[in-house]
Structure formats: C-alpha cells, structure tokens
Short mmCIF file of C-alpha atoms and ligand atoms in Angstrom, two decimals:
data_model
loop_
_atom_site.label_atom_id
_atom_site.label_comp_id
_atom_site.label_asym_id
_atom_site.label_seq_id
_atom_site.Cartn_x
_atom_site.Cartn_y
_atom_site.Cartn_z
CA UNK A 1 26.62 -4.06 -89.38
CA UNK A 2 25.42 -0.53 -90.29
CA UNK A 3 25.78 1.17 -86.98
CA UNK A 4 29.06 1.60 -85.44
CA UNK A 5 29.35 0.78 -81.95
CA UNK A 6 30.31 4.48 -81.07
CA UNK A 7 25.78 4.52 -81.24
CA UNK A 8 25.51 2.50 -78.71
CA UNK A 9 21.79 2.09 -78.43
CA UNK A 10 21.65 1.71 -82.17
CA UNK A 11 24.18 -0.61 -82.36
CA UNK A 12 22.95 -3.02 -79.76
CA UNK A 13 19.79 -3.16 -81.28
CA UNK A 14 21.16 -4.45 -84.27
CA UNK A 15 23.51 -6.66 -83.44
CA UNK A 16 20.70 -8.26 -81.37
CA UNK A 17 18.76 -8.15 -84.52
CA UNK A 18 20.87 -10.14 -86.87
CA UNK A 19 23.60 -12.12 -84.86
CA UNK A 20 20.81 -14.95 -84.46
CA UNK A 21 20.76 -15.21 -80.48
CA UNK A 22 16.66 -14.19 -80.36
CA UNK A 23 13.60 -13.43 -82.40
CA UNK A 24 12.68 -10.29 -81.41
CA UNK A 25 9.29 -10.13 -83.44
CA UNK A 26 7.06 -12.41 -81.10
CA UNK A 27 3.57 -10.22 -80.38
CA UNK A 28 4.20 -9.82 -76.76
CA UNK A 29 6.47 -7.19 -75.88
CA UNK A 30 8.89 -7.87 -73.73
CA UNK A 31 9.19 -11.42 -74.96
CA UNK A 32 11.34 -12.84 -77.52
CA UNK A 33 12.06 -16.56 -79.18
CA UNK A 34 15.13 -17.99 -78.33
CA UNK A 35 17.22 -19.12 -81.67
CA UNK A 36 19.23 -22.73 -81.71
CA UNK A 37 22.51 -20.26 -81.92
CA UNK A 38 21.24 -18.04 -78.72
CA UNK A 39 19.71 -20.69 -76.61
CA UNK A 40 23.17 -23.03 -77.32
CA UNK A 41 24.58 -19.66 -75.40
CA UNK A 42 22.04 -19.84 -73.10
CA UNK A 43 22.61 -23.08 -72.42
CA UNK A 44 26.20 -23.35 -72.36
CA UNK A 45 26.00 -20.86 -69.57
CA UNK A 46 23.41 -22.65 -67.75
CA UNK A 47 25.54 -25.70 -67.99
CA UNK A 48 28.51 -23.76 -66.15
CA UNK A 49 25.72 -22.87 -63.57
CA UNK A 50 24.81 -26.38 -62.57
CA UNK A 51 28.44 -27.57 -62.50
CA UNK A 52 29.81 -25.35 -60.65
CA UNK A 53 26.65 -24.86 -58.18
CA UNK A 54 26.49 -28.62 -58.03
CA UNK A 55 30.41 -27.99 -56.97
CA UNK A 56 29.13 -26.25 -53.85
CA UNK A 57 26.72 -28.41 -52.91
CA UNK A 58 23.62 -26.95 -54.68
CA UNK A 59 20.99 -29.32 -55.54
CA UNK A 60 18.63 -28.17 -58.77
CA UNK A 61 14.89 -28.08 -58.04
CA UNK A 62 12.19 -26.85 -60.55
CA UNK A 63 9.15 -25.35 -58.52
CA UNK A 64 5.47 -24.61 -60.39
CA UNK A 65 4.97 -21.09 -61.94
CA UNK A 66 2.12 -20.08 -60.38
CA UNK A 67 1.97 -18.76 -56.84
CA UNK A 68 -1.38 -18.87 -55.25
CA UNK A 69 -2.33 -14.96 -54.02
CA UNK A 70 -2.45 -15.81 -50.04
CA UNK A 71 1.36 -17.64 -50.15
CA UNK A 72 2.27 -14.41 -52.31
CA UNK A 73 1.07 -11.73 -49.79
CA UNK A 74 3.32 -13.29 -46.47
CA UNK A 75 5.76 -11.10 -46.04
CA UNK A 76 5.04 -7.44 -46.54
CA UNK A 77 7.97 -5.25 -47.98
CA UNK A 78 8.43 -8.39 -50.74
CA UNK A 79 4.50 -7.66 -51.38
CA UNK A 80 5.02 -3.80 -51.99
CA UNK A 81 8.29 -4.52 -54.44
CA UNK A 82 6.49 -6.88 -56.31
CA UNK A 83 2.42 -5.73 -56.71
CA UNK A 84 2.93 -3.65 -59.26
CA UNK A 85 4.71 -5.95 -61.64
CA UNK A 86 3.40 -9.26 -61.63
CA UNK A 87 0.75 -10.66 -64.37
CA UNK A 88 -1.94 -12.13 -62.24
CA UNK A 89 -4.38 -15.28 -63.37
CA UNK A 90 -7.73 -14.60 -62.22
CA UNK A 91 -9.32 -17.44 -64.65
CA UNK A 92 -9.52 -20.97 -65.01
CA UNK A 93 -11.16 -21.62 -68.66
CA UNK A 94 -14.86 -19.56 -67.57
CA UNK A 95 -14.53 -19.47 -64.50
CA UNK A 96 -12.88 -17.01 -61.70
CA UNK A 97 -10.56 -18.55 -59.44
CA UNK A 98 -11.23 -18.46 -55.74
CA UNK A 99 -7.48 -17.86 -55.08
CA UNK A 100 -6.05 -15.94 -57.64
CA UNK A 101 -2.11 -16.64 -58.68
CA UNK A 102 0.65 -15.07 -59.81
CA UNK A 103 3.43 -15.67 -62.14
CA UNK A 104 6.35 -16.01 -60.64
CA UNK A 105 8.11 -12.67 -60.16
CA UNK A 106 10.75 -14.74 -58.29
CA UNK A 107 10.39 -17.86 -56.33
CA UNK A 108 10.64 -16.47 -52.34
CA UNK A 109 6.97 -17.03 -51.84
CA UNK A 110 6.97 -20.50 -54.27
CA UNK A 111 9.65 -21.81 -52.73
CA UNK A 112 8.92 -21.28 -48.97
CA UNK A 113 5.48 -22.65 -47.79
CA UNK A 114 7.57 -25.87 -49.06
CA UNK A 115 11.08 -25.04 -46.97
CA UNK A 116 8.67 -25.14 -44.09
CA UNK A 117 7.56 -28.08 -44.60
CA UNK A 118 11.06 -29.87 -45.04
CA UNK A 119 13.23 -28.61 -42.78
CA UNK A 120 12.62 -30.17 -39.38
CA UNK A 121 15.91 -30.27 -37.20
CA UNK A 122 19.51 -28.91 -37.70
CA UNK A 123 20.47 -31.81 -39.62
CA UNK A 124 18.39 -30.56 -42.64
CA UNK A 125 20.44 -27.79 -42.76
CA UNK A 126 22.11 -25.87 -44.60
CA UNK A 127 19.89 -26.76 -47.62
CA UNK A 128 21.31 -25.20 -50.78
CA UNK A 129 18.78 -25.22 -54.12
CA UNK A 130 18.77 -23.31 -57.02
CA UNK A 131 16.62 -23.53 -59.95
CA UNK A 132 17.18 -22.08 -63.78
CA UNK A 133 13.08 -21.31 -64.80
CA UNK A 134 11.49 -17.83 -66.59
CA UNK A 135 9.71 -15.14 -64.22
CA UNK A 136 7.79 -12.66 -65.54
CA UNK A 137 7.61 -8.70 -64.53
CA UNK A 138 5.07 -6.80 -66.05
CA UNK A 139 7.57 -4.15 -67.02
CA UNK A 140 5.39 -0.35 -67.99
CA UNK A 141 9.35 0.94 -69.06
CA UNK A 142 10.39 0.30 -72.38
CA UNK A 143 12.07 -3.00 -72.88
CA UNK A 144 15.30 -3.87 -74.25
CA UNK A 145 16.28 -7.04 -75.40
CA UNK A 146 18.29 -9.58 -72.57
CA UNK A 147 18.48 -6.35 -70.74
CA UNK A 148 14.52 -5.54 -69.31
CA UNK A 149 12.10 -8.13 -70.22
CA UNK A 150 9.01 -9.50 -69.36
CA UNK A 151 9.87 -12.87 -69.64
CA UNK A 152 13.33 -13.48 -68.03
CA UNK A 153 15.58 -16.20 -68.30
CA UNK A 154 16.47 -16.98 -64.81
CA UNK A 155 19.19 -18.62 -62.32
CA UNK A 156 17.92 -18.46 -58.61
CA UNK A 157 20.05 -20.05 -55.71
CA UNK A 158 18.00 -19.87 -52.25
CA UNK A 159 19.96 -21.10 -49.00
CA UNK A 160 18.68 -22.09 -45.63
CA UNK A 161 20.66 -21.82 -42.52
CA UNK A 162 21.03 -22.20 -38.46
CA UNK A 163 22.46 -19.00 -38.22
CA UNK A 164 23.11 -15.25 -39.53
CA UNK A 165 26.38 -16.03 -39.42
CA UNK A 166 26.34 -19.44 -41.35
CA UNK A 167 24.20 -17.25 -43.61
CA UNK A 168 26.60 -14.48 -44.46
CA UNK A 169 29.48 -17.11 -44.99
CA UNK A 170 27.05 -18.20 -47.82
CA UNK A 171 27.19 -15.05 -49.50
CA UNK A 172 30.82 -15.10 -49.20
CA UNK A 173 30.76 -18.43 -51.28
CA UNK A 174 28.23 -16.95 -53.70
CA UNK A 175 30.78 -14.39 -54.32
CA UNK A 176 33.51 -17.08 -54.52
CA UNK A 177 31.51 -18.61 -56.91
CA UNK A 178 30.26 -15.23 -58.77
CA UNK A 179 34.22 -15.05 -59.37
CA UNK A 180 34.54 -17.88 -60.95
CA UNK A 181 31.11 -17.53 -63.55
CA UNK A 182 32.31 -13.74 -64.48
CA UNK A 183 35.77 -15.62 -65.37
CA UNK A 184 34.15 -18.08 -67.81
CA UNK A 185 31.87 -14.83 -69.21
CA UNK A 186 35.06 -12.51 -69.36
CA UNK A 187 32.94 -10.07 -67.84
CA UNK A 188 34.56 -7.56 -65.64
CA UNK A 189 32.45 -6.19 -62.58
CA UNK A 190 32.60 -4.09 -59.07
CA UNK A 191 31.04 -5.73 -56.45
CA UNK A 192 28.71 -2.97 -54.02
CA UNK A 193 26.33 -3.17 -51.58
CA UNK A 194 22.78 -1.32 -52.58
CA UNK A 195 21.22 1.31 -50.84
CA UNK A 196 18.46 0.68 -48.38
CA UNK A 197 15.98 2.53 -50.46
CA UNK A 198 17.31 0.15 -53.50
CA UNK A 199 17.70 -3.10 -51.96
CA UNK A 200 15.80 -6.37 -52.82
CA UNK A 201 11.84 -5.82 -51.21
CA UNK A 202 12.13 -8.26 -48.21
CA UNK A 203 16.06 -8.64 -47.51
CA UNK A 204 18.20 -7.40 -44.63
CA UNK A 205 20.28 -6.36 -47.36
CA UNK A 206 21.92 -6.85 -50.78
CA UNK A 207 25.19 -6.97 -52.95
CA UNK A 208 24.83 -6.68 -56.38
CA UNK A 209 27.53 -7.27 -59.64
CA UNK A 210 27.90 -4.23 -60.92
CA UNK A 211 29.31 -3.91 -64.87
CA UNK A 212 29.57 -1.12 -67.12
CA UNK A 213 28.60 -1.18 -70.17
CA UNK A 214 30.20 1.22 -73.68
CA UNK A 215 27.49 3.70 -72.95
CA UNK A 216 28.55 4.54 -69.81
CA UNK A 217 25.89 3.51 -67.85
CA UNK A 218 25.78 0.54 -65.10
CA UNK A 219 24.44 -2.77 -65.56
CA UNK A 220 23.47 -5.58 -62.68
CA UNK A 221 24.57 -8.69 -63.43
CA UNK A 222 24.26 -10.61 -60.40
CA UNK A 223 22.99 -10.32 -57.04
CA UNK A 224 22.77 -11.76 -53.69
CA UNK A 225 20.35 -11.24 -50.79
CA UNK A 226 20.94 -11.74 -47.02
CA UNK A 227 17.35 -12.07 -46.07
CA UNK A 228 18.02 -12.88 -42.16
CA UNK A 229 14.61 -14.22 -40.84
CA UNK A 230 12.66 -12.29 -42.26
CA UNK A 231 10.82 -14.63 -45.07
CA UNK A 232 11.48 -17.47 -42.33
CA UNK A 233 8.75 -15.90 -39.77
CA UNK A 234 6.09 -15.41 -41.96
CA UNK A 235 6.69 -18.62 -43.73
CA UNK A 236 7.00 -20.50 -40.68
CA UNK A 237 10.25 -21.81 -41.44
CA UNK A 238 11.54 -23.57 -38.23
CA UNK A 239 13.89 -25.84 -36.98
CA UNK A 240 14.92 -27.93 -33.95
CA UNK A 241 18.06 -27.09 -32.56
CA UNK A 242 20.82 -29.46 -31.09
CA UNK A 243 19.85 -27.74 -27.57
CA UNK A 244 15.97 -28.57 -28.36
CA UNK A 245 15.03 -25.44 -28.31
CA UNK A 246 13.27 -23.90 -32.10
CA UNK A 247 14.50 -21.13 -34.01
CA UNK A 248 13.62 -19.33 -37.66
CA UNK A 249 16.12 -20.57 -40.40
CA UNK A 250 18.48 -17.38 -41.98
CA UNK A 251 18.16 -17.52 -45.31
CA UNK A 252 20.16 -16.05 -48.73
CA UNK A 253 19.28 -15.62 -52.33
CA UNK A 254 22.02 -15.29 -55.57
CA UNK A 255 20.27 -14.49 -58.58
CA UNK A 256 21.12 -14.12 -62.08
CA UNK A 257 19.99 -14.17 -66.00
CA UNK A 258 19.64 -13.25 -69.74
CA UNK A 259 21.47 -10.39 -68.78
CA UNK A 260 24.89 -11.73 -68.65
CA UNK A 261 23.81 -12.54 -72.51
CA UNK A 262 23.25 -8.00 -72.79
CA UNK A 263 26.38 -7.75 -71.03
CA UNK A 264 28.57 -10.35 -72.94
CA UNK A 265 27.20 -8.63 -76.13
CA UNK A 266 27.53 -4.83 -75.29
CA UNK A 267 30.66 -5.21 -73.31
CA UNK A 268 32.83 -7.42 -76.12
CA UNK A 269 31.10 -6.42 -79.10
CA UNK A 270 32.52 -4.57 -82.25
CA UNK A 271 31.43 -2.90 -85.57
CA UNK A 272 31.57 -5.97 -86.99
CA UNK A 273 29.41 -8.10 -83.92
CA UNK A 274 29.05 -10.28 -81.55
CA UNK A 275 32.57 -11.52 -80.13
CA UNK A 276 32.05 -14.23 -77.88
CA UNK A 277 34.24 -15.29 -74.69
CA UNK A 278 35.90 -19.06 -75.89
CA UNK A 279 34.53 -21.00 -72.94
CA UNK A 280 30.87 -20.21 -73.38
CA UNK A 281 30.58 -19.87 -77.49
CA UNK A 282 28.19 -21.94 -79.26
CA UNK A 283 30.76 -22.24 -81.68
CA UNK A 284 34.67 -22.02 -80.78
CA UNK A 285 36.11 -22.73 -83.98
CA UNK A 286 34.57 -22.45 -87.56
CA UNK A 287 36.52 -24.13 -90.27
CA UNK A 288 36.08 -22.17 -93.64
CA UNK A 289 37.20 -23.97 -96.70
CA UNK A 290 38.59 -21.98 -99.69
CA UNK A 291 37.90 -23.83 -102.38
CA UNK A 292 39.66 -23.24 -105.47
CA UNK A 293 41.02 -26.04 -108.17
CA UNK A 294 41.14 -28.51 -105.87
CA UNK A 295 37.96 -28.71 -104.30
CA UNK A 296 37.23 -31.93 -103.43
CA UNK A 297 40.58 -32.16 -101.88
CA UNK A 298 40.28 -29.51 -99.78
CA UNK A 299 36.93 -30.61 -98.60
CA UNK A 300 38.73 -33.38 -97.43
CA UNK A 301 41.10 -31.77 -95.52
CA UNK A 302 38.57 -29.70 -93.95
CA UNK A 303 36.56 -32.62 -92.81
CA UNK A 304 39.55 -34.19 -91.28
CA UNK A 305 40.29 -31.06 -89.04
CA UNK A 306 37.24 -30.90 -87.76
CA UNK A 307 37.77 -34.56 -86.51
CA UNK A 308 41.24 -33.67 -85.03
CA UNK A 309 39.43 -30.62 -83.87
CA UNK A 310 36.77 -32.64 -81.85
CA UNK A 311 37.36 -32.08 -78.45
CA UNK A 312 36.38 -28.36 -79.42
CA UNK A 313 33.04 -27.01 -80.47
CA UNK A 314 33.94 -27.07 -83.90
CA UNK A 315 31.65 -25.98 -87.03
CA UNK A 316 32.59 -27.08 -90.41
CA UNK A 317 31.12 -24.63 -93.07
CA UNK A 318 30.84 -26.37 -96.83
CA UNK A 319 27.65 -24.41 -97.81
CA UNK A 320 27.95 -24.37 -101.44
CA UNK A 321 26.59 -21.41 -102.87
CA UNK A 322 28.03 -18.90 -100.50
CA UNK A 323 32.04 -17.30 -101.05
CA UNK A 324 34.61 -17.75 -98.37
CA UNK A 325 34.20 -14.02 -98.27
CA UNK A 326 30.45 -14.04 -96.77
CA UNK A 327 31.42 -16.79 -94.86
CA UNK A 328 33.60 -14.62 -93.22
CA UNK A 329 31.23 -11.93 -92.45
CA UNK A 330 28.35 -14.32 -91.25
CA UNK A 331 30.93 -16.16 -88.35
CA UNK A 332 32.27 -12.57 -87.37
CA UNK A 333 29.00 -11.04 -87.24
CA UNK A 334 28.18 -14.20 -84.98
CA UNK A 335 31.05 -13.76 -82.94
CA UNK A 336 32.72 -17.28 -83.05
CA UNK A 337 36.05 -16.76 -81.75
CA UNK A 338 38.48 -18.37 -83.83
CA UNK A 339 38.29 -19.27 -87.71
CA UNK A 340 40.72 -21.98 -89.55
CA UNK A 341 40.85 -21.75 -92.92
CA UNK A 342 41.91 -24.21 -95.53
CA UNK A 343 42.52 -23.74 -99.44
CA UNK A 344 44.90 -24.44 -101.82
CA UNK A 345 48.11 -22.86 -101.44
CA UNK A 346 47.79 -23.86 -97.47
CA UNK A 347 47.37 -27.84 -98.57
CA UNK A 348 50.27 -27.26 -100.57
CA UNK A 349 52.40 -25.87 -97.64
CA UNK A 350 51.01 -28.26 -95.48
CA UNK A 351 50.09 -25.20 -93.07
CA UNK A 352 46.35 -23.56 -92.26
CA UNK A 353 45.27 -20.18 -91.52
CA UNK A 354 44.20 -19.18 -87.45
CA UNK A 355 42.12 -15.89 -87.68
CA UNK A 356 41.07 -14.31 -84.28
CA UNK A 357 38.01 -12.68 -83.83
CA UNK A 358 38.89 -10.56 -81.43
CA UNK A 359 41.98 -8.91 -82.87
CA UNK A 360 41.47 -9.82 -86.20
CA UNK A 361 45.22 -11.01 -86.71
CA UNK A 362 46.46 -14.04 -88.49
CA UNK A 363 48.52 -16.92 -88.59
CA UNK A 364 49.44 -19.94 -90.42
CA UNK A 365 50.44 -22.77 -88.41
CA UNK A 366 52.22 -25.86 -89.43
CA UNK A 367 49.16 -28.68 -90.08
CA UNK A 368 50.49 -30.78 -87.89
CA UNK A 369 50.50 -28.85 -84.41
CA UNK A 370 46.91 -27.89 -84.91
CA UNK A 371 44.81 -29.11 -82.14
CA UNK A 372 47.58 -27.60 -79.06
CA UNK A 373 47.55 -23.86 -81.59
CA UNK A 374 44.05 -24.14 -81.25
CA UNK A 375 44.12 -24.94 -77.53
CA UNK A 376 46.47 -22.26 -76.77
CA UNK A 377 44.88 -19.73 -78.84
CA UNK A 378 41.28 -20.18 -77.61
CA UNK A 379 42.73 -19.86 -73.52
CA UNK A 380 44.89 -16.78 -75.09
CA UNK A 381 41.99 -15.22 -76.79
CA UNK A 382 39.35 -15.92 -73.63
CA UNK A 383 42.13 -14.25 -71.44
CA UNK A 384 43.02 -11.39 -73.31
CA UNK A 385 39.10 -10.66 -73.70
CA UNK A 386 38.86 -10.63 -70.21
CA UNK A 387 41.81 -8.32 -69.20
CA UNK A 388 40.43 -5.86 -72.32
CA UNK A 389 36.90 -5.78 -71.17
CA UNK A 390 38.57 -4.73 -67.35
CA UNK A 391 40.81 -1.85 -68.69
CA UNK A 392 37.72 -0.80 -70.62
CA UNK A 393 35.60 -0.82 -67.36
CA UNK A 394 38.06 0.65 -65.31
CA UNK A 395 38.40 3.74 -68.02
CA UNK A 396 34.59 4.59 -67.51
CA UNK A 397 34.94 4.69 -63.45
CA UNK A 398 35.94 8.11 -62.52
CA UNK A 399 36.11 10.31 -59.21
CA UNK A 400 34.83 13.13 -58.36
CA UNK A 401 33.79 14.76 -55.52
CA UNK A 402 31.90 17.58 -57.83
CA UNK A 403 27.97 16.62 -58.42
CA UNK A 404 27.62 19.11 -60.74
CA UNK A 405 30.39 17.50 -63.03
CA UNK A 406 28.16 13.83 -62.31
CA UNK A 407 24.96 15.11 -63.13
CA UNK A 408 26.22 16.71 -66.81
CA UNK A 409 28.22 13.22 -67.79
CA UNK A 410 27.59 10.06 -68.83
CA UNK A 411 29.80 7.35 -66.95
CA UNK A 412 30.21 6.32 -63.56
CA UNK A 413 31.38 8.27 -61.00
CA UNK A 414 32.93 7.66 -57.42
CA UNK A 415 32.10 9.55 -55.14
CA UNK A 416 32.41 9.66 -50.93
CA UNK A 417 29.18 9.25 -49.41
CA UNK A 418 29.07 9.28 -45.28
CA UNK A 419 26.12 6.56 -45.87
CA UNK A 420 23.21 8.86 -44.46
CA UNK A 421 19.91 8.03 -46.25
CA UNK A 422 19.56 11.70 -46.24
CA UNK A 423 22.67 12.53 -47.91
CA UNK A 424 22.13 9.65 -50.32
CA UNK A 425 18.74 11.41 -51.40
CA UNK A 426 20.70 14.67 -52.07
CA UNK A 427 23.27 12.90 -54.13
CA UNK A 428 20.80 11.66 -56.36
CA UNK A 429 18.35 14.64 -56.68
CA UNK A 430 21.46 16.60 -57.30
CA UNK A 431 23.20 14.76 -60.07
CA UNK A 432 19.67 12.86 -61.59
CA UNK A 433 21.60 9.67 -61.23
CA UNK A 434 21.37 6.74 -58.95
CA UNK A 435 23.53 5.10 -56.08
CA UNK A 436 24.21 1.58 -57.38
CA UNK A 437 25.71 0.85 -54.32
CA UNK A 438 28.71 1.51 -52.42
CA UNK A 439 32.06 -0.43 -52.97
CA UNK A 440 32.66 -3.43 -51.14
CA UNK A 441 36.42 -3.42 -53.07
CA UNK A 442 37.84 0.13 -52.74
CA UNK A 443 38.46 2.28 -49.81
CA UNK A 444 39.33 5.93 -50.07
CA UNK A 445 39.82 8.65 -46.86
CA UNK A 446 37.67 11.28 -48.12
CA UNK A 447 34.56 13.46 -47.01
CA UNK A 448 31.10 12.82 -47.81
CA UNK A 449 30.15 15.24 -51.40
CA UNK A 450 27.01 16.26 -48.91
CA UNK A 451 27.48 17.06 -45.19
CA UNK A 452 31.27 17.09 -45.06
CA UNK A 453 31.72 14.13 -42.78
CA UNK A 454 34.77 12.30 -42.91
CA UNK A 455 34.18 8.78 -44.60
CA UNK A 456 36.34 5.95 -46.45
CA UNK A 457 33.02 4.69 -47.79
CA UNK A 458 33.00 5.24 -52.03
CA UNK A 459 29.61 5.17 -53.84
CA UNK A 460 29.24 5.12 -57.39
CA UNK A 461 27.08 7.08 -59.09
CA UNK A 462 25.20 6.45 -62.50
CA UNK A 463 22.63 5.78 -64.78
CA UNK A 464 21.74 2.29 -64.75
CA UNK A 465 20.08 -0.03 -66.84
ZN1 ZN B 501 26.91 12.73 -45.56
#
C-alpha cells in the first residue's frame, strides 16, 4: 500500500483498488465487476444471511427487476423518495412501451401487488420472505465503491402481519438477528431511530445500524422499517380475520448490502490492507511454503496440512516463481487472517509457524496440535477483531452539548435533542451535520442543545456516508 490509513479517503480507494474484491474500471459509473476473491466474500456473507434468516422462518423468493410504472406509483411518500433515482425503461427493442418500468429501487412495489394476491385469511400469516437481488439508484453524488453505487448488492427481508403489534415484535427479531450478522462481520454499531424528515419514503418509521467508520463520519449498515398499513391500503393487502371481519396486513422491511463489504474494509483495515473477520474470509488460512534445500519435502508437508487443515478454508500457495517474501505481502494485502508457514528448519523441529494478520505476532506450534491452534486462533483472532473495532468506535462518539464545537469537528457527536422537528432543523443548520438518529441504547438526563427542554433522548450528530 502507498497511502497510510491516517488518508482515509486515499487509502480506501486503494485498498479497494488492489486487494482483488471488485473491478472498478467497468464503463458505467457506479458499477463495478465482482472478482472470484470479492464475490467468495460476498457470498460467504450471503450464505450467513440465508441460514440464519432461514433460522427465523424466512423463506427466499427472487421477484423480476422490472416494476411496471402504475404498481410503482401506489403509495405516494415511497413515490416522492424514489422518482428521482430510479433508471426507467421506456423501450422494448423500437418500440415505446405502453407502461413504462422501473428498475428496482427496492422491491415494496414488486413485491406487493403479489402479497395481495396470496394472503387470504390469518392462517397465511405472518409470511416472512427475503430476497438477496441488485437494485439500482441513479445516484447524481459521486460514488464510492461498496459504499454509494448504482448497482447495489442487496439483502431485503419484507414481513406481513395481523397486527402492529405482531409487527413491531418482528423488528425486535430483526434486531435479534442484526446481532447476530454484526457478530459474524465483527462490526461494531449503535442502533437509532431516524428522524422523520430522514426516514424510509413510505414507513411509519425506521431504525437504522449505525457504524463509524476511521474518518469519523457515520455509516448505515442495516435498517429496518415499520411500515404499519400503509403499503397494505394501497396495495390492497387484506386478510380474513378469525372473527370474519377484514383488515390491512402490518408490514416490516430489514434491509442490507455491499456495504457491510465498505464497512468490514474501512473499519478493520491497516497500512498494509484488507484484514478480514475469520468467519466470513474467503480464505482463513494460507499455507506459505519456504522452500529452501529441501524442497520437495517441504512441499510435501505443506500439502499434508492443508489436508489436516480441511475443515477450514484453507489456501495452499506453491506458485513457483514468486519468494515467500511477496507471498507474504499479496495474503496481507488480501487480508486472510491467519498464515502457516513451513520450511526447513520448522520440518526439522517438527513445529510450524502461526502468523496473525491482525497483530502481526508469531508462533511456532508443535506439528502435531495444529488443527485445535488453528481453531483456537481463528475464534481468538475473530474475537479480538471485534472487541478492537468497538473500542475504536466508541473513541470517535463524543458529547457535547456545544454545536459550535460539532459543526468545526469531524466525528460523531451526542448530543440531547427534546425530539422537536423544529429543533432538529436548528441542530443541523447549526452544526452542517445530520441527525442519524437518536439512540435506542443510551439514555442521558440532559436538556435539549436548542430550546432548553429537559430530555433523556441522545441524538448523534455527523457526517454520514
Ligand atoms: Zn428542543
């Protein structure tokens, strides 16, 4: 790497550049080609998404990408969020389409002409789906890579329910089950509810995963939308009740994508690359032979360690014309967490060389115990990465109750907020930040920065992505 991480900007670009994950030079902006080494990430998260959805009794669908225009204009706020910023198809070959169609922005207006169609009584509900498909956003900002794209990689979980109640204990689950996905990631987060004036066009109202990344500034990871009935009504989504009377389903949405890819990158990262969390690497152990007077020997040896080493994602490296040396370099700069190494003086000793990524330390462990080394070290390394990246959040929160101090930092601030839209605006015009949200975690008796009411409420305050 030539730029140190302290260049933040500069230093993501590279990374993204030449760790291998994407392509960035495809003629579209916005859109880049997924490489074997970042799709197997891709994947490998995806894969943790349908287990662990499938878990909770999500079922995967895959709905078409285009949306016809008179589905797409149903319900009115979603139409406003969304007109802007969605590629239309006005063609087929030479001639103009009657109805023209979107591409998906999201899959609310896909998805529910079709709920309406099969839910019928109470026992069709709750119906849990979720689908992992692209959606494009004609984005007129400038683009970053896994961050803002026009093509997004894309997890969407939509629930139907009986009630608003049954409906907010399904965002409680999602949250359950966000817990459980930012464990595998080793990303740390703050969960906060947005502003009105922020919130997802069309929902009652949403929570979003809040990170934070080197630079200081906020990144949304995940969120989650109680939209109530208000898709339901204009979609027509009904259902017979056990007293045969009909009602509107209430309805969520948990949403995620190539973003937890930015954030894995940005928030682990070091001068040297990616580092990658041990449960969702491509790669979890590289085996790097030394080979000196013995080669053939040692190639050997390094074949049958990556046998014992099986049950892992293991990569044996015996490229030829490349030193151990480079080796090293590459598989850092590509963030596999842990490296064996094998040459002679280890096959003497009977012993091989562990090298973390992370910290960089090393150790040579008897030949003999090392599939449970490797075990332990890969749970030790994807915990310690974890409890690192939170310290390293929780040192770019601070509070303040001075918006002067916000608005000439970088970081993200706490600050009380009584929860007034009008005070809200102030905050923001003041500093030339955003609200992300206010904490659905923390609690602190305080009074709000802008009209002096007494509040517990704490809003943080930032630049986001
Ligand atoms: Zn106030």
């Amino acid at each position: 790497m030539e730029v140190d991480k302290e260049n933040f900007s500069e230093w993501y670009n590279e990374i993204v550049e030449k760790a291998g994950l994407v392509d960035k030079r495809y003629s579209i902006k916005g859109m880049h080609v997924w490489l074997p080494y970042g799709w197997n990430l891709m994947r490998n998260i995806d894969n943790y998404f349908r287990e662990i959805f499938s878990q909770y009794g999500h079922s995967e669908v895959n709905f078409p990408l285009l949306i016809p225009e008179t589905e797409f204009r149903k319900e009115a706020e979603h139409i406003r969020g969304f007109e802007n910023e969605v590629y239309w198809v006005t063609k087929g070959g030479g001639d103009e389409l009657d109805v023209k169609m979107v591409l998906r922005p999201t899959s609310e207006t896909a998805m529910y002409p079709m709920f309406s169609l099969w839910i019928r009584t109470h026992a069709d509900l709750p119906l849990k789906i979720f689908q992992i498909v692209d959606i494009f956003r004609y984005e007129t900002k400038q683009t970053r890579t896994f961050i803002r794209m026009r093509q997004v990689h894309f997890f969407e979980a939509h629930t139907a329910h009986e009630t608003y109640e049954d409906a907010e204990n399904q965002i409680k689950e999602d949250i359950e089950i966000w817990k459980k996905i930012a464990d595998k990631l080793a990303l740390p987060y703050r969960i906060v509810k947005k502003t009105d004036w922020d919130k997802f066009p069309g929902a009652v109202y949403s929570i979003g995963a809040e990170t934070v990344m080197p630079s200081g500034r906020s990144l949304q990871i995940a969120t989650f939308h109680q939209y109530g009935q208000k898709f339901s009504k204009p979609y027509g989504i009904e259902y017979l009740k056990e007293d045969g009377t009909h009602d509107y389903v209430h309805q969520t949405t948990f949403g995620m994508s190539e973003r937890l890819i930015g954030a894995i990158i940005g928030i682990h990262g070091d001068d040297r690359g990616l580092i990658l969390p041990p449960e969702i690497a491509p790669i979890q152990v590289v085996i790097v032979p030394i080979i000196g007077e013995d080669k053939e020997k040692i190639l050997d040896e390094a074949r049958k360690i990556k046998d014992e080493l099986k049950d892992f994602r293991v990569h044996l490296d015996h490229r030829d014309n490349y030193t151990p040396g480079y080796k090293f370099y590459d598989w850092e700069l590509k963030g596999v967490p842990l490296r064996v190494e094998i040459g002679p003086r280890d096959l003497k000793k009977n012993q091989v060389v562990l090298v973390r990524r992370d910290t960089g330390k090393k150790f040579s462990v008897p030949r003999d115990k090392l599939h449970e080394r490797v075990m332990d070290m890969l749970e030790r390394i994807q915990r310690d990465m974890t409890e690192k990246a939170r310290n390293e959040m929780e040192g770019r929160i601070k509070y303040t109750d001075d918006l002067e101090e916000i608005k000439n930092n970088t970081g993200v601030f706490g600050v009380h907020w009584c929860g007034n839209d009008e005070c809200g605006h102030k905050i923001e015009n003041i500093t030339e930040k955003r609200i992300i949200g206010i904490s659905l975690e923390e609690e602190s008796l305080g009074k709000c920065v802008v009209c002096g009411k007494s509040t517990n409420k704490i809003a943080y305050v930032t630049r986001p992505y």
